[in-house]
PDB file of C-alpha atoms in Angstrom:
ATOM      1  CA  UNK M   1       6.258  -6.067 -17.982  1.00  0.00           C
ATOM      2  CA  UNK M   2       5.182  -5.076 -14.498  1.00  0.00           C
ATOM      3  CA  UNK M   3       7.102  -6.588 -11.599  1.00  0.00           C
ATOM      4  CA  UNK M   4       3.885  -7.830 -10.014  1.00  0.00           C
ATOM      5  CA  UNK M   5       0.925  -8.886 -12.164  1.00  0.00           C
ATOM      6  CA  UNK M   6      -2.594  -9.192 -10.837  1.00  0.00           C
ATOM      7  CA  UNK M   7      -5.886  -9.648 -12.654  1.00  0.00           C
ATOM      8  CA  UNK M   8      -8.002  -6.545 -11.937  1.00  0.00           C
ATOM      9  CA  UNK M   9     -11.299  -8.451 -12.068  1.00  0.00           C
ATOM     10  CA  UNK M  10     -14.004  -7.823 -11.081  1.00  0.00           C
ATOM     11  CA  UNK M  11     -14.506 -11.272  -9.630  1.00  0.00           C
ATOM     12  CA  UNK M  12     -18.077 -12.048  -8.548  1.00  0.00           C
ATOM     13  CA  UNK M  13     -18.874 -15.030  -6.333  1.00  0.00           C
ATOM     14  CA  UNK M  14     -21.901 -16.145  -4.324  1.00  0.00           C
ATOM     15  CA  UNK M  15     -21.861 -15.895  -0.554  1.00  0.00           C
ATOM     16  CA  UNK M  16     -20.178 -18.915   1.044  1.00  0.00           C
ATOM     17  CA  UNK M  17     -17.920 -19.647  -1.931  1.00  0.00           C
ATOM     18  CA  UNK M  18     -14.188 -20.210  -1.681  1.00  0.00           C
ATOM     19  CA  UNK M  19     -12.373 -17.342  -3.359  1.00  0.00           C
ATOM     20  CA  UNK M  20      -8.968 -17.680  -4.985  1.00  0.00           C
ATOM     21  CA  UNK M  21      -6.960 -14.530  -5.705  1.00  0.00           C
ATOM     22  CA  UNK M  22      -3.612 -14.710  -7.443  1.00  0.00           C
ATOM     23  CA  UNK M  23      -0.507 -12.747  -8.359  1.00  0.00           C
ATOM     24  CA  UNK M  24       2.633 -13.519 -10.314  1.00  0.00           C
ATOM     25  CA  UNK M  25       5.934 -11.739  -9.964  1.00  0.00           C
ATOM     26  CA  UNK M  26       9.035 -11.559 -12.103  1.00  0.00           C
ATOM     27  CA  UNK M  27      11.921 -10.832  -9.732  1.00  0.00           C
ATOM     28  CA  UNK M  28      13.301 -13.849  -7.895  1.00  0.00           C
ATOM     29  CA  UNK M  29      14.827 -11.462  -5.335  1.00  0.00           C
ATOM     30  CA  UNK M  30      11.392 -10.829  -3.855  1.00  0.00           C
ATOM     31  CA  UNK M  31      11.366 -12.500  -0.446  1.00  0.00           C
ATOM     32  CA  UNK M  32       8.383 -11.050   1.414  1.00  0.00           C
ATOM     33  CA  UNK M  33       4.782 -11.348   0.275  1.00  0.00           C
ATOM     34  CA  UNK M  34       1.779  -9.478   1.610  1.00  0.00           C
ATOM     35  CA  UNK M  35      -1.952  -9.302   1.002  1.00  0.00           C
ATOM     36  CA  UNK M  36      -3.958  -6.193   1.731  1.00  0.00           C
ATOM     37  CA  UNK M  37      -7.689  -5.549   1.599  1.00  0.00           C
ATOM     38  CA  UNK M  38      -8.861  -2.106   0.527  1.00  0.00           C
ATOM     39  CA  UNK M  39     -12.417  -0.888   0.763  1.00  0.00           C
ATOM     40  CA  UNK M  40     -13.502   1.897  -1.551  1.00  0.00           C
ATOM     41  CA  UNK M  41     -11.859   5.235  -0.685  1.00  0.00           C
ATOM     42  CA  UNK M  42     -10.073   3.744   2.337  1.00  0.00           C
ATOM     43  CA  UNK M  43      -6.456   2.867   3.082  1.00  0.00           C
ATOM     44  CA  UNK M  44      -5.187  -0.705   2.567  1.00  0.00           C
ATOM     45  CA  UNK M  45      -5.555  -3.065   5.534  1.00  0.00           C
ATOM     46  CA  UNK M  46      -2.878  -5.725   6.072  1.00  0.00           C
ATOM     47  CA  UNK M  47      -4.309  -9.256   5.945  1.00  0.00           C
ATOM     48  CA  UNK M  48      -1.281 -11.525   5.585  1.00  0.00           C
ATOM     49  CA  UNK M  49       2.511 -11.139   5.755  1.00  0.00           C
ATOM     50  CA  UNK M  50       4.644 -14.108   4.724  1.00  0.00           C
ATOM     51  CA  UNK M  51       8.284 -14.831   4.063  1.00  0.00           C
ATOM     52  CA  UNK M  52       8.757 -18.424   3.091  1.00  0.00           C
ATOM     53  CA  UNK M  53       7.190 -20.701   0.533  1.00  0.00           C
ATOM     54  CA  UNK M  54       4.198 -22.694   1.680  1.00  0.00           C
ATOM     55  CA  UNK M  55       0.928 -21.838   3.364  1.00  0.00           C
ATOM     56  CA  UNK M  56      -0.017 -19.459   6.147  1.00  0.00           C
ATOM     57  CA  UNK M  57      -3.488 -19.525   7.627  1.00  0.00           C
ATOM     58  CA  UNK M  58      -5.359 -16.878   9.621  1.00  0.00           C
ATOM     59  CA  UNK M  59      -9.025 -17.515  10.227  1.00  0.00           C
ATOM     60  CA  UNK M  60     -10.843 -17.709   6.902  1.00  0.00           C
ATOM     61  CA  UNK M  61      -7.745 -16.545   5.002  1.00  0.00           C
ATOM     62  CA  UNK M  62      -4.899 -18.682   3.668  1.00  0.00           C
ATOM     63  CA  UNK M  63      -1.881 -17.231   1.891  1.00  0.00           C
ATOM     64  CA  UNK M  64       0.145 -19.508  -0.350  1.00  0.00           C
ATOM     65  CA  UNK M  65       3.580 -18.770  -1.806  1.00  0.00           C
ATOM     66  CA  UNK M  66       5.278 -20.800  -4.530  1.00  0.00           C
ATOM     67  CA  UNK M  67       8.678 -19.245  -5.104  1.00  0.00           C
ATOM     68  CA  UNK M  68       9.634 -21.770  -7.772  1.00  0.00           C
ATOM     69  CA  UNK M  69       6.728 -20.574  -9.929  1.00  0.00           C
ATOM     70  CA  UNK M  70       6.811 -16.975  -8.659  1.00  0.00           C
ATOM     71  CA  UNK M  71       3.145 -17.314  -7.810  1.00  0.00           C
ATOM     72  CA  UNK M  72       1.257 -16.153  -4.738  1.00  0.00           C
ATOM     73  CA  UNK M  73      -2.344 -16.804  -3.796  1.00  0.00           C
ATOM     74  CA  UNK M  74      -4.900 -15.774  -1.217  1.00  0.00           C
ATOM     75  CA  UNK M  75      -7.813 -18.078  -0.465  1.00  0.00           C
ATOM     76  CA  UNK M  76     -10.906 -16.857   1.356  1.00  0.00           C
ATOM     77  CA  UNK M  77     -13.191 -19.541   2.777  1.00  0.00           C
ATOM     78  CA  UNK M  78     -16.893 -19.041   3.453  1.00  0.00           C
ATOM     79  CA  UNK M  79     -16.850 -15.672   1.704  1.00  0.00           C
ATOM     80  CA  UNK M  80     -19.181 -12.969   3.022  1.00  0.00           C
ATOM     81  CA  UNK M  81     -20.639  -9.840   1.404  1.00  0.00           C
ATOM     82  CA  UNK M  82     -18.418  -7.856   3.788  1.00  0.00           C
ATOM     83  CA  UNK M  83     -15.403  -9.355   1.988  1.00  0.00           C
ATOM     84  CA  UNK M  84     -16.334  -7.304  -1.081  1.00  0.00           C
ATOM     85  CA  UNK M  85     -13.308  -5.080  -1.596  1.00  0.00           C
ATOM     86  CA  UNK M  86     -10.150  -4.769  -3.664  1.00  0.00           C
ATOM     87  CA  UNK M  87      -7.400  -7.209  -2.718  1.00  0.00           C
ATOM     88  CA  UNK M  88      -3.828  -6.076  -3.292  1.00  0.00           C
ATOM     89  CA  UNK M  89      -0.789  -8.312  -3.321  1.00  0.00           C
ATOM     90  CA  UNK M  90       2.596  -6.793  -2.522  1.00  0.00           C
ATOM     91  CA  UNK M  91       6.188  -7.971  -2.427  1.00  0.00           C
ATOM     92  CA  UNK M  92       9.514  -6.660  -1.243  1.00  0.00           C
ATOM     93  CA  UNK M  93      13.175  -7.580  -1.452  1.00  0.00           C
ATOM     94  CA  UNK M  94      15.026  -8.521   1.717  1.00  0.00           C
ATOM     95  CA  UNK M  95      17.019  -5.551   2.970  1.00  0.00           C
ATOM     96  CA  UNK M  96      14.818  -3.006   1.208  1.00  0.00           C
ATOM     97  CA  UNK M  97      11.704  -1.531   2.667  1.00  0.00           C
ATOM     98  CA  UNK M  98       9.527  -0.397  -0.193  1.00  0.00           C
ATOM     99  CA  UNK M  99       6.632  -2.566  -1.249  1.00  0.00           C
ATOM    100  CA  UNK M 100       5.821  -3.299  -4.885  1.00  0.00           C
ATOM    101  CA  UNK M 101       2.070  -3.687  -5.323  1.00  0.00           C
ATOM    102  CA  UNK M 102      -0.076  -5.368  -7.907  1.00  0.00           C
ATOM    103  CA  UNK M 103      -2.966  -3.438  -9.415  1.00  0.00           C
ATOM    104  CA  UNK M 104      -5.477  -5.137  -7.124  1.00  0.00           C
ATOM    105  CA  UNK M 105      -8.373  -7.507  -7.822  1.00  0.00           C
ATOM    106  CA  UNK M 106     -11.875  -6.234  -7.194  1.00  0.00           C
ATOM    107  CA  UNK M 107     -14.002  -8.882  -5.457  1.00  0.00           C
ATOM    108  CA  UNK M 108     -17.783  -8.867  -5.139  1.00  0.00           C
ATOM    109  CA  UNK M 109     -19.457 -11.400  -2.884  1.00  0.00           C
ATOM    110  CA  UNK M 110     -23.145 -11.593  -3.699  1.00  0.00           C
ATOM    111  CA  UNK M 111     -25.677 -12.248  -0.916  1.00  0.00           C
TER     112      UNK M 111
ATOM    113  CA  UNK A   1      -7.291   4.782  18.090  1.00  0.00           C
ATOM    114  CA  UNK A   2      -3.568   4.031  17.741  1.00  0.00           C
ATOM    115  CA  UNK A   3      -3.400   3.532  13.989  1.00  0.00           C
ATOM    116  CA  UNK A   4      -1.772   5.721  11.338  1.00  0.00           C
ATOM    117  CA  UNK A   5      -3.611   9.007  10.878  1.00  0.00           C
ATOM    118  CA  UNK A   6      -3.511  11.400   7.942  1.00  0.00           C
ATOM    119  CA  UNK A   7      -4.781  14.934   7.492  1.00  0.00           C
ATOM    120  CA  UNK A   8      -6.549  16.305   5.656  1.00  0.00           C
ATOM    121  CA  UNK A   9      -8.616  13.405   4.322  1.00  0.00           C
ATOM    122  CA  UNK A  10      -9.580  15.359   1.220  1.00  0.00           C
ATOM    123  CA  UNK A  11      -7.989  18.328  -0.514  1.00  0.00           C
ATOM    124  CA  UNK A  12      -9.241  20.162  -3.565  1.00  0.00           C
ATOM    125  CA  UNK A  13      -6.907  22.730  -5.030  1.00  0.00           C
ATOM    126  CA  UNK A  14      -6.367  24.692  -8.185  1.00  0.00           C
ATOM    127  CA  UNK A  15      -3.530  23.949 -10.529  1.00  0.00           C
ATOM    128  CA  UNK A  16      -0.382  25.821  -9.532  1.00  0.00           C
ATOM    129  CA  UNK A  17      -1.156  25.953  -5.826  1.00  0.00           C
ATOM    130  CA  UNK A  18       0.988  24.327  -3.130  1.00  0.00           C
ATOM    131  CA  UNK A  19      -0.443  21.674  -0.825  1.00  0.00           C
ATOM    132  CA  UNK A  20       0.872  19.964   2.308  1.00  0.00           C
ATOM    133  CA  UNK A  21      -0.262  16.701   3.854  1.00  0.00           C
ATOM    134  CA  UNK A  22       0.481  15.379   7.306  1.00  0.00           C
ATOM    135  CA  UNK A  23       0.978  11.807   8.536  1.00  0.00           C
ATOM    136  CA  UNK A  24       1.140  10.643  12.148  1.00  0.00           C
ATOM    137  CA  UNK A  25       2.504   7.091  12.342  1.00  0.00           C
ATOM    138  CA  UNK A  26       1.861   4.450  14.991  1.00  0.00           C
ATOM    139  CA  UNK A  27       3.762   5.772  18.005  1.00  0.00           C
ATOM    140  CA  UNK A  28       6.418   3.079  18.395  1.00  0.00           C
ATOM    141  CA  UNK A  29       7.139   2.794  14.661  1.00  0.00           C
ATOM    142  CA  UNK A  30      10.366   4.356  13.447  1.00  0.00           C
ATOM    143  CA  UNK A  31       9.916   3.755   9.703  1.00  0.00           C
ATOM    144  CA  UNK A  32       7.475   5.876   7.741  1.00  0.00           C
ATOM    145  CA  UNK A  33       6.532   5.552   4.064  1.00  0.00           C
ATOM    146  CA  UNK A  34       4.664   7.602   1.496  1.00  0.00           C
ATOM    147  CA  UNK A  35       2.872   5.996  -1.440  1.00  0.00           C
ATOM    148  CA  UNK A  36       0.653   7.362  -4.189  1.00  0.00           C
ATOM    149  CA  UNK A  37      -2.349   5.503  -5.579  1.00  0.00           C
ATOM    150  CA  UNK A  38      -4.292   6.410  -8.703  1.00  0.00           C
ATOM    151  CA  UNK A  39      -7.658   4.976  -9.685  1.00  0.00           C
ATOM    152  CA  UNK A  40      -7.508   1.301 -10.603  1.00  0.00           C
ATOM    153  CA  UNK A  41      -3.863   0.944  -9.624  1.00  0.00           C
ATOM    154  CA  UNK A  42      -1.996  -0.329  -6.606  1.00  0.00           C
ATOM    155  CA  UNK A  43      -0.019   2.037  -4.386  1.00  0.00           C
ATOM    156  CA  UNK A  44       3.320   3.215  -5.784  1.00  0.00           C
ATOM    157  CA  UNK A  45       6.252   3.888  -3.475  1.00  0.00           C
ATOM    158  CA  UNK A  46       7.379   7.506  -3.187  1.00  0.00           C
ATOM    159  CA  UNK A  47       9.784   7.718  -0.264  1.00  0.00           C
ATOM    160  CA  UNK A  48      10.591   6.384   3.189  1.00  0.00           C
ATOM    161  CA  UNK A  49      12.144   7.569   6.436  1.00  0.00           C
ATOM    162  CA  UNK A  50      13.940   5.757   9.190  1.00  0.00           C
ATOM    163  CA  UNK A  51      13.493   8.079  12.159  1.00  0.00           C
ATOM    164  CA  UNK A  52      14.218  11.545  10.713  1.00  0.00           C
ATOM    165  CA  UNK A  53      16.463  10.351   7.880  1.00  0.00           C
ATOM    166  CA  UNK A  54      14.982  10.117   4.387  1.00  0.00           C
ATOM    167  CA  UNK A  55      16.669   6.988   3.060  1.00  0.00           C
ATOM    168  CA  UNK A  56      15.076   6.364  -0.316  1.00  0.00           C
ATOM    169  CA  UNK A  57      13.197   8.406  -2.896  1.00  0.00           C
ATOM    170  CA  UNK A  58      11.446   7.094  -5.977  1.00  0.00           C
ATOM    171  CA  UNK A  59      12.050   8.713  -9.338  1.00  0.00           C
ATOM    172  CA  UNK A  60       8.280   9.398  -9.203  1.00  0.00           C
ATOM    173  CA  UNK A  61       9.113  12.056  -6.619  1.00  0.00           C
ATOM    174  CA  UNK A  62       9.805  15.028  -8.872  1.00  0.00           C
ATOM    175  CA  UNK A  63      11.465  18.244  -7.731  1.00  0.00           C
ATOM    176  CA  UNK A  64       8.024  19.624  -6.916  1.00  0.00           C
ATOM    177  CA  UNK A  65       7.608  17.044  -4.157  1.00  0.00           C
ATOM    178  CA  UNK A  66       9.321  17.246  -0.804  1.00  0.00           C
ATOM    179  CA  UNK A  67       8.866  15.170   2.325  1.00  0.00           C
ATOM    180  CA  UNK A  68      10.118  15.766   5.836  1.00  0.00           C
ATOM    181  CA  UNK A  69      10.068  14.016   9.167  1.00  0.00           C
ATOM    182  CA  UNK A  70      11.803  16.591  11.354  1.00  0.00           C
ATOM    183  CA  UNK A  71      11.730  14.890  14.741  1.00  0.00           C
ATOM    184  CA  UNK A  72      11.292  11.317  13.665  1.00  0.00           C
ATOM    185  CA  UNK A  73       7.614  11.400  14.547  1.00  0.00           C
ATOM    186  CA  UNK A  74       5.046  12.914  12.169  1.00  0.00           C
ATOM    187  CA  UNK A  75       5.853  13.560   8.515  1.00  0.00           C
ATOM    188  CA  UNK A  76       4.714  16.083   5.928  1.00  0.00           C
ATOM    189  CA  UNK A  77       4.532  15.744   2.169  1.00  0.00           C
ATOM    190  CA  UNK A  78       4.443  18.984   0.189  1.00  0.00           C
ATOM    191  CA  UNK A  79       3.614  19.339  -3.481  1.00  0.00           C
ATOM    192  CA  UNK A  80       4.521  22.656  -5.061  1.00  0.00           C
ATOM    193  CA  UNK A  81       2.886  24.062  -8.203  1.00  0.00           C
ATOM    194  CA  UNK A  82       0.340  21.254  -8.369  1.00  0.00           C
ATOM    195  CA  UNK A  83      -0.600  19.776 -11.731  1.00  0.00           C
ATOM    196  CA  UNK A  84      -3.725  17.868 -12.704  1.00  0.00           C
ATOM    197  CA  UNK A  85      -1.616  14.717 -12.939  1.00  0.00           C
ATOM    198  CA  UNK A  86      -0.939  14.982  -9.205  1.00  0.00           C
ATOM    199  CA  UNK A  87      -4.567  14.076  -8.483  1.00  0.00           C
ATOM    200  CA  UNK A  88      -4.387  10.816  -6.540  1.00  0.00           C
ATOM    201  CA  UNK A  89      -4.704   9.246  -3.102  1.00  0.00           C
ATOM    202  CA  UNK A  90      -1.586   9.855  -1.030  1.00  0.00           C
ATOM    203  CA  UNK A  91      -1.053   7.072   1.472  1.00  0.00           C
ATOM    204  CA  UNK A  92       1.198   6.997   4.497  1.00  0.00           C
ATOM    205  CA  UNK A  93       2.331   3.783   6.199  1.00  0.00           C
ATOM    206  CA  UNK A  94       4.551   2.954   9.141  1.00  0.00           C
ATOM    207  CA  UNK A  95       6.455  -0.075  10.401  1.00  0.00           C
ATOM    208  CA  UNK A  96       8.401  -0.994  13.513  1.00  0.00           C
ATOM    209  CA  UNK A  97      11.834  -0.880  11.952  1.00  0.00           C
ATOM    210  CA  UNK A  98      12.919  -4.303  13.122  1.00  0.00           C
ATOM    211  CA  UNK A  99      13.273  -7.416  11.022  1.00  0.00           C
ATOM    212  CA  UNK A 100       9.492  -7.348  10.886  1.00  0.00           C
ATOM    213  CA  UNK A 101       8.611  -4.820   8.203  1.00  0.00           C
ATOM    214  CA  UNK A 102       4.836  -5.125   8.296  1.00  0.00           C
ATOM    215  CA  UNK A 103       3.547  -1.821   6.991  1.00  0.00           C
ATOM    216  CA  UNK A 104       0.318  -0.404   8.335  1.00  0.00           C
ATOM    217  CA  UNK A 105      -1.439   2.183   6.228  1.00  0.00           C
ATOM    218  CA  UNK A 106      -3.411   5.261   7.120  1.00  0.00           C
ATOM    219  CA  UNK A 107      -6.716   6.235   5.506  1.00  0.00           C
ATOM    220  CA  UNK A 108      -5.024   8.398   2.875  1.00  0.00           C
ATOM    221  CA  UNK A 109      -5.406  11.962   1.662  1.00  0.00           C
ATOM    222  CA  UNK A 110      -7.351  12.288  -1.577  1.00  0.00           C
ATOM    223  CA  UNK A 111      -6.038  15.172  -3.677  1.00  0.00           C
ATOM    224  CA  UNK A 112      -8.010  16.664  -6.530  1.00  0.00           C
ATOM    225  CA  UNK A 113      -6.283  19.273  -8.672  1.00  0.00           C
ATOM    226  CA  UNK A 114      -8.685  21.341 -10.779  1.00  0.00           C
TER     227      UNK A 114
END
């Protein structure tokens, strides 16, 4: 079993839809949770960085962490074709510095 | 542009050759990381530096791989006697080295071993 599980997709939605992307993790020691966006053949771009359970909002993006269920989510409101990319979740343990990534979910927003 | 930079962006080599990649982190960041990403997978941790000290290495980093960060600024990753299985995107990231460990990635070096 991988430490971080993520559905690879692809996930196709119409423009303007609310997108929900999810990851589960197995190690309760994970304390930090990140979401990255990666366009094809580019490096990952940090979208959200969270520590505690609950919600964190930044513009059209909301990250949600439920440590009791070991479940993390990223919501994208009013999705745009430019949001079409692969979304990677990542976690790390407090006191360590390496990130453990999911496989990424490929998102297509159709105009 | 003050982001993480990597060179070269693409490298094609023949099996058995040595290759070296360079990473220049964000200037005030003292932690530097190397990851490897294969098609359809997320990045996998290889190693990280705090200033010039290499503090952790993944078991993915075989004896053919070596990384350095001689003056605590830029870093190099060398692969000796490349194999076809080394074909991947090699990503570099950096972070400030405080309690905030947000890692910012460079554009990557795509290696193809023929």
